[in-house]
XYZ file of C-alpha atoms in Angstrom:
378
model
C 38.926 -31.106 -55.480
C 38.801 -32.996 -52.307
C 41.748 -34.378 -50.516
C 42.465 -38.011 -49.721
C 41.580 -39.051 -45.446
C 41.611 -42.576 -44.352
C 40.165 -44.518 -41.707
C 41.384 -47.786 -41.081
C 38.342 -49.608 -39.466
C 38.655 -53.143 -38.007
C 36.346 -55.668 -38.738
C 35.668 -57.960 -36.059
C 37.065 -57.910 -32.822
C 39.893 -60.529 -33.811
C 40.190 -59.980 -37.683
C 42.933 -58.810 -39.141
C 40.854 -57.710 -42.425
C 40.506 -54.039 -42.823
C 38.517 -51.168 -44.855
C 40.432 -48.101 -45.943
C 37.248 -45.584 -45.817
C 38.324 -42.705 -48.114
C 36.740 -39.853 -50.613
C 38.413 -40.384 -53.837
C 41.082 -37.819 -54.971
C 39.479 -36.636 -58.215
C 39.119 -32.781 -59.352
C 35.130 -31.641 -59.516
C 36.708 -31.228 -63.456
C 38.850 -34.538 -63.823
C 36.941 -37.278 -66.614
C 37.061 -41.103 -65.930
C 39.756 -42.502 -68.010
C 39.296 -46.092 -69.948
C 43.003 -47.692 -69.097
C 42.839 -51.168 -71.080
C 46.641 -51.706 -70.819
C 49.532 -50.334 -69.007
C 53.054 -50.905 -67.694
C 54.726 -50.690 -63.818
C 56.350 -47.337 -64.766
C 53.705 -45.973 -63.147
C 54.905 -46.982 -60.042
C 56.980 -45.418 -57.504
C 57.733 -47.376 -54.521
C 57.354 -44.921 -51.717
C 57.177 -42.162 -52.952
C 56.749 -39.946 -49.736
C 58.603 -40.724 -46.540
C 56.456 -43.778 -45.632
C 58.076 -43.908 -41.885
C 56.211 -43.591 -39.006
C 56.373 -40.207 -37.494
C 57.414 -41.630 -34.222
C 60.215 -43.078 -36.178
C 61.878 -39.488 -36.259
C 62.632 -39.702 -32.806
C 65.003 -42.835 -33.295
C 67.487 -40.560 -32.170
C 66.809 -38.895 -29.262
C 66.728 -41.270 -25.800
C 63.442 -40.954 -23.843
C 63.076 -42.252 -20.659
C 59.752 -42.721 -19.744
C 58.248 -44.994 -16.460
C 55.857 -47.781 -16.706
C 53.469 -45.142 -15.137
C 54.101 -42.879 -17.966
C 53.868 -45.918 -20.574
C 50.562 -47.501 -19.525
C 48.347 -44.323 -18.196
C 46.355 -45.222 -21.364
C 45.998 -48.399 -21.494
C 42.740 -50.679 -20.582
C 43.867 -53.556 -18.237
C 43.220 -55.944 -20.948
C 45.966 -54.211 -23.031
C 48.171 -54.509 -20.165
C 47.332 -57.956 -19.834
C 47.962 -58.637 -23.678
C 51.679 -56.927 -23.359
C 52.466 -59.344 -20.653
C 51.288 -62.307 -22.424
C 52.848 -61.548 -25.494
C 56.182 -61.630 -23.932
C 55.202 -64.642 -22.018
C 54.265 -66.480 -25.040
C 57.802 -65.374 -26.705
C 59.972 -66.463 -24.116
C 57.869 -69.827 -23.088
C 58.094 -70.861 -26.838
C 61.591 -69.725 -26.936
C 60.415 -68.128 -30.456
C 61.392 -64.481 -32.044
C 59.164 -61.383 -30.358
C 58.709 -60.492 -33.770
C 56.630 -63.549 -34.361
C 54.692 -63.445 -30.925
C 53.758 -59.868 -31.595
C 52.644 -60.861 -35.550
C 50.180 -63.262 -34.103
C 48.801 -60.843 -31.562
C 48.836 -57.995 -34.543
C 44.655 -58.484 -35.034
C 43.986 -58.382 -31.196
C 45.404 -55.299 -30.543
C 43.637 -52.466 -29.637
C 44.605 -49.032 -31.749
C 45.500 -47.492 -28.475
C 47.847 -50.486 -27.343
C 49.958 -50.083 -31.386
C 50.101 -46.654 -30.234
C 51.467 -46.751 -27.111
C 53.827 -49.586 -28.065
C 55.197 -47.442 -30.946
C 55.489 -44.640 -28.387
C 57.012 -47.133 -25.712
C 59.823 -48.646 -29.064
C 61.989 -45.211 -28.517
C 62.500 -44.986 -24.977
C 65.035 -46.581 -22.777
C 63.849 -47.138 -19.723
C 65.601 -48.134 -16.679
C 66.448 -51.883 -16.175
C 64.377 -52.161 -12.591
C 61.562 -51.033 -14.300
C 60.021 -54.555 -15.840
C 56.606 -53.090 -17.273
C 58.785 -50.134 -19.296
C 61.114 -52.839 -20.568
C 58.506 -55.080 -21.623
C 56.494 -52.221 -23.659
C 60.123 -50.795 -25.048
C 60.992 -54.905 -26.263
C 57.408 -55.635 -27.289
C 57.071 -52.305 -29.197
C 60.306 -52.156 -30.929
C 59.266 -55.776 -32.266
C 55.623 -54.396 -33.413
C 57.897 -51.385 -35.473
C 60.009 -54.701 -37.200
C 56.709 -56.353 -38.096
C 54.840 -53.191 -39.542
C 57.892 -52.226 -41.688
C 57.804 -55.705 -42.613
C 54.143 -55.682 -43.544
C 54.784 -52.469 -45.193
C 56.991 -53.704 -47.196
C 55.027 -56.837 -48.466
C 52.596 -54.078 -49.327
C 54.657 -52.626 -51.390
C 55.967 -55.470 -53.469
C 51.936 -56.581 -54.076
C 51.530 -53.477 -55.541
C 54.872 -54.049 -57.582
C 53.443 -56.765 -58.938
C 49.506 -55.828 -59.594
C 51.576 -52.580 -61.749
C 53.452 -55.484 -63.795
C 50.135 -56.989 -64.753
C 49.888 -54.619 -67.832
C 46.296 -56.144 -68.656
C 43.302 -54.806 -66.954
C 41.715 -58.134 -67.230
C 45.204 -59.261 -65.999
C 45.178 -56.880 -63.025
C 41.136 -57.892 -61.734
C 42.041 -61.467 -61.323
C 45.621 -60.716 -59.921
C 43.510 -58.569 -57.143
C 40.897 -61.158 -56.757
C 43.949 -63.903 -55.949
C 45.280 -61.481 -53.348
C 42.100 -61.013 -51.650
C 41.337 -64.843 -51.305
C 44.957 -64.891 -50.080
C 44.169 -62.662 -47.289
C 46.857 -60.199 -48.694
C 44.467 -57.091 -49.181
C 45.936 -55.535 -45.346
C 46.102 -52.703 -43.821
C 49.944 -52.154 -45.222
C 48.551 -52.511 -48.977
C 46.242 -49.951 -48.447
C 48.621 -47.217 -46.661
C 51.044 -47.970 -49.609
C 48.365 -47.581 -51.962
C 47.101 -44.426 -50.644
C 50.644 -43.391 -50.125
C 51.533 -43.887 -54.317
C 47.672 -42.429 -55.098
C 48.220 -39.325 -53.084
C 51.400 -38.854 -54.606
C 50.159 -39.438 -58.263
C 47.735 -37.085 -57.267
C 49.882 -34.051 -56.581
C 51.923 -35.324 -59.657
C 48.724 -34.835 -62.353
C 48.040 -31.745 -60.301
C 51.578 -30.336 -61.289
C 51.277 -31.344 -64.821
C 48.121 -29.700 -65.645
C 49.380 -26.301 -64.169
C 52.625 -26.666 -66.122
C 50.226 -27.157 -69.376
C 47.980 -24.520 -68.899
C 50.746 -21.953 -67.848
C 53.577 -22.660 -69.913
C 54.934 -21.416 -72.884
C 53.009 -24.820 -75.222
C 49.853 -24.416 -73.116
C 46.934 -25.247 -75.821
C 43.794 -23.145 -75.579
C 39.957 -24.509 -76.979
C 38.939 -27.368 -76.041
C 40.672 -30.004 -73.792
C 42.391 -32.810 -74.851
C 41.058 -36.695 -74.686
C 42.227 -38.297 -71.200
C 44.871 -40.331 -71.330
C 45.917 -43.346 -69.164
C 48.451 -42.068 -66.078
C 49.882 -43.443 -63.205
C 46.838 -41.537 -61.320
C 43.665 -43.502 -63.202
C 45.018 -46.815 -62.981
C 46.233 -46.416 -59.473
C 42.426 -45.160 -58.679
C 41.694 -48.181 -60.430
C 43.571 -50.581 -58.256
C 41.644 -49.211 -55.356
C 38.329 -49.248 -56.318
C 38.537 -53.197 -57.405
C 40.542 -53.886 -54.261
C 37.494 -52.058 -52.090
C 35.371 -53.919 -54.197
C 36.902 -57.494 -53.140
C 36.757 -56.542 -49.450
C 33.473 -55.419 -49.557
C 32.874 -59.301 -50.166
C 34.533 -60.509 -47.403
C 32.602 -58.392 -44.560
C 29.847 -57.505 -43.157
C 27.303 -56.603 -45.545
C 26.614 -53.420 -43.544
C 30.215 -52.340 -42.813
C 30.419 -53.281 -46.952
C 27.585 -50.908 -47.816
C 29.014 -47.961 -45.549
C 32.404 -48.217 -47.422
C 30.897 -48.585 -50.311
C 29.154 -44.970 -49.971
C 32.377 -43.571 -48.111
C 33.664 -44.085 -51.246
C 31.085 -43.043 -53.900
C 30.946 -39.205 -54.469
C 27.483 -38.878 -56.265
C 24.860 -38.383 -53.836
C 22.138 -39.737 -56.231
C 24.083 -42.518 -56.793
C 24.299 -42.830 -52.936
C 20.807 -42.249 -52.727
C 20.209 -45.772 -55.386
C 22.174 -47.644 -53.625
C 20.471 -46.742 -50.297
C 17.280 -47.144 -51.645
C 18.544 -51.007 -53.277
C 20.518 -52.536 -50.385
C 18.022 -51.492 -47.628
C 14.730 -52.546 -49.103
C 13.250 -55.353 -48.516
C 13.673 -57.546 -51.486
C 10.234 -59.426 -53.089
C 11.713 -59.642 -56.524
C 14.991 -60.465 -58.649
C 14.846 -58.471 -62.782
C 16.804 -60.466 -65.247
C 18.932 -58.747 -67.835
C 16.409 -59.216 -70.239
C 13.767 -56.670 -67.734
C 11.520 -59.878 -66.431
C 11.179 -59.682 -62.714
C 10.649 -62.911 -60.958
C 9.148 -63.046 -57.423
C 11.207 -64.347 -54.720
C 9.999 -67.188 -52.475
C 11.363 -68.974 -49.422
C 13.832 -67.909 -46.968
C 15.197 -65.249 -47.804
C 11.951 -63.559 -49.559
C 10.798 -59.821 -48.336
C 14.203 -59.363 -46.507
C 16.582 -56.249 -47.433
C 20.403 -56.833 -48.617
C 20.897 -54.834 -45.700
C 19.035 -54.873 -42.711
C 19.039 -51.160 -41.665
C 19.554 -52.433 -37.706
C 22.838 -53.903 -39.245
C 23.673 -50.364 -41.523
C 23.172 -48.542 -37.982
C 25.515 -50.956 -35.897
C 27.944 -50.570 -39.126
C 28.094 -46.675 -38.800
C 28.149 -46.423 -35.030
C 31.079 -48.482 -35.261
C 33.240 -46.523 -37.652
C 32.704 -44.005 -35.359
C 33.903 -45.473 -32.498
C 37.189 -46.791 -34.040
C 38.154 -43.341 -35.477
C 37.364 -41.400 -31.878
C 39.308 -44.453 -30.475
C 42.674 -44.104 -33.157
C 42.294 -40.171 -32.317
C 42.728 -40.293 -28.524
C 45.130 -42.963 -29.113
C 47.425 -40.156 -31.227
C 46.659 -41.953 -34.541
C 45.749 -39.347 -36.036
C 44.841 -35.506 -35.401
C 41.736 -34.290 -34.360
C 40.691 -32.400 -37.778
C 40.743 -35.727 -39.513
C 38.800 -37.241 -37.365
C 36.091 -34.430 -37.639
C 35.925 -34.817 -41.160
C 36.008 -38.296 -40.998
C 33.417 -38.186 -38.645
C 31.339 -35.511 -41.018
C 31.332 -37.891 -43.889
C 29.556 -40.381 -41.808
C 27.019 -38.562 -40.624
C 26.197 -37.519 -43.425
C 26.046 -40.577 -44.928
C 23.600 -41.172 -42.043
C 21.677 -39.410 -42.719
C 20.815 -40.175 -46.050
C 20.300 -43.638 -44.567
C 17.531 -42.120 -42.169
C 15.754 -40.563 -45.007
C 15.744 -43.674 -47.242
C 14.596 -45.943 -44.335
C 11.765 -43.074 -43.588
C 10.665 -43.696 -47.515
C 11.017 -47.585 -47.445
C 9.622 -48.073 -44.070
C 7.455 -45.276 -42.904
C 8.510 -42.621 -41.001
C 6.216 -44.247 -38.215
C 7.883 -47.732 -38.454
C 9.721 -49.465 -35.692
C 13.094 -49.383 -38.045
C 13.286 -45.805 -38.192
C 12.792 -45.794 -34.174
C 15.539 -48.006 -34.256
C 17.462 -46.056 -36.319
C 17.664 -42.847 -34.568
C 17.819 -44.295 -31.292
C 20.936 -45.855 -32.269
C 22.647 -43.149 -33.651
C 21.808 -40.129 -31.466
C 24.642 -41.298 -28.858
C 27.097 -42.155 -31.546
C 26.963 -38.231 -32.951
C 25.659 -36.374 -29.780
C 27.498 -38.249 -26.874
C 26.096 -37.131 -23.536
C 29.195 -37.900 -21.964
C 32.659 -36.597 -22.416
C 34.569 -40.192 -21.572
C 31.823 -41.470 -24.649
C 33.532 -43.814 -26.832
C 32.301 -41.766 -29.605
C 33.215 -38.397 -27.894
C 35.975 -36.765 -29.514
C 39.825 -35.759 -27.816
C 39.201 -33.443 -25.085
């Protein structure tokens, strides 16, 4: 079986839009259930305790300096803090809604060190602290906020009860910009849970005293399958909405065959001269965009190197812990290098795109430097 990681990767400098890269939690003996209908019982709103861990120390008072508050931070972040609270009190508007509108700008080492900064109480001479403490304990308002929006989409997708229902509901969301970062940790959250769930189920019915032996039953619709449903069509809609190389990578984060990784490789990256109907009758392609791939490879590489950088960056930041990140990491790479191979077969393993290729990518996995952006925590 293989256990649920994410990696929330930005796309754009100044986009809120995210991908939630992820292996999907299936058994290696689990079979792909049809779910035509179904009703929101299957959901359970939080499940786990969604807080943020830095919301356990709520009660405890640090006290930390604006020294101690901003060692991390770029001066651009600092800049941002300061402008944020600027902007607030010039427009005589709520923090809350200052720091909302800055959400997509900020760096995953700034929402780290805000959320660190929310739980101290620093002294009143010290105008930095007290500006990180007031700014961050408005960023915790606005992600529980966002959190809980996430929750009540997914409240509502589970009331759909019609798969056909349920794609178009998704497909609204997306247009409506509603497929965030808080959707996806709740959804994660309730598929991680449903997970554990099934997993206790089947070891009650093979164990207990009504276990059935032979052959296995038909699969049946669960909470599980049409919550893995849910997040492959929402993946699906914001594959649309990016880059088609950041699309492609999450679309073979996410795909656990490696022939089928290995097709879709081979489709998106070569160049394209022809289009087959449904009927089998290929048609050449003329004009513009004739003889040109899905995917440019240049723009697969600059897709991968990226993910990279934004997990090493959310693991010195204290997002997460450094054995994530290594096997987050791991599955890009090797995703990598299946790419190299197919561009070696498409291209020619003496092509200029294969050059291109590896010079890209032999910083992003063996950094020369340790203060690398795609180094890992020292």
């Amino acid at each position: 079986q293989r256990l649920l990681f994410v990696a929330l990767i930005s796309i754009g400098p100044k986009s809120s839009k995210v991908l939630s890269f992820s292996l999907p939690l299936v058994s290696s003996r689990s079979k792909t259930c049809s779910v035509r209908s179904f009703t929101h019982d299957y959901f359970h709103p939080f499940p786990i305790d969604y807080k943020r861990p830095v919301s356990a120390c709520k009660s405890t008072s640090l006290s930390l300096s604006s020294n101690e508050v901003t060692s991390e931070l770029a001066s651009n972040d600092i800049m941002m803090v300061n402008e944020v609270y600027a902007t607030a009190l010039d427009s005589d508007s709520q923090l809350e809604n200052t720091v909302e509108t800055y959400l997509p700008k900020m760096s995953p080492t700034l929402i780290m060190n805000l959320r660190k900064a929310a739980v101290t109480t620093p002294s009143e001479s010290d105008e930095m602290a007290n500006k990180m403490a007031q700014v961050g304990r408005a960023l915790e308002a606005v992600l529980d906020t966002q959190l809980q929006l996430g929750r009540d989409l997914l409240s509502d997708l589970l009331k759909c009860g019609e798969i056909r229902k349920l794609d178009s509901a998704i497909g609204n969301a997306a247009r409506d910009g509603r497929l965030d970062m808080a959707y996806f940790t709740v959804l994660n959250m309730n598929i991680r849970d449903a997970y554990d769930e099934q997993t206790r189920n089947e070891v009650e019915k093979s164990t207990g005293p009504f276990a059935s032996e032979g052959e296995d039953s038909p699969p049946e619709a669960n909470r599980f399958s049409i919550l893995q449903h849910i997040y492959t069509r929402c993946q699906e809609e914001m594959e649309k909405t990016v880059k088609p190389g950041s699309g492609l990578l999450n679309k073979l984060l996410r795909t656990n065959d490696a022939s089928v990784r290995s097709n879709q490789l081979g489709h998106f990256l070569s160049p394209q001269t022809s289009v087959k109907t449904p009927d089998g009758v290929e048609i050449p392609l003329v004009g513009e965009g004739a003889g040109k791939a899905l995917v440019p490879p240049a723009d697969f590489v600059e897709a991968i190197g990226a993910a990279v950088r934004q997990i090493r960056e959310i693991e010195r930041s204290g997002g997460t812990d450094r054995e994530t990140s290594a096997n987050l990491v791991e599955s890009c790479r090797q995703v990598a290098i299946e790419g190299r191979l197919a561009v070696g077969e498409i291209y020619g393993t003496d092509s200029s795109e294969l050059t291109h290729y590896e010079d890209i990518l032999q910083p992003v996995f063996r950094p020369d430097q340790n203060d690398s952006a795609y180094s890992p925590k020292a």
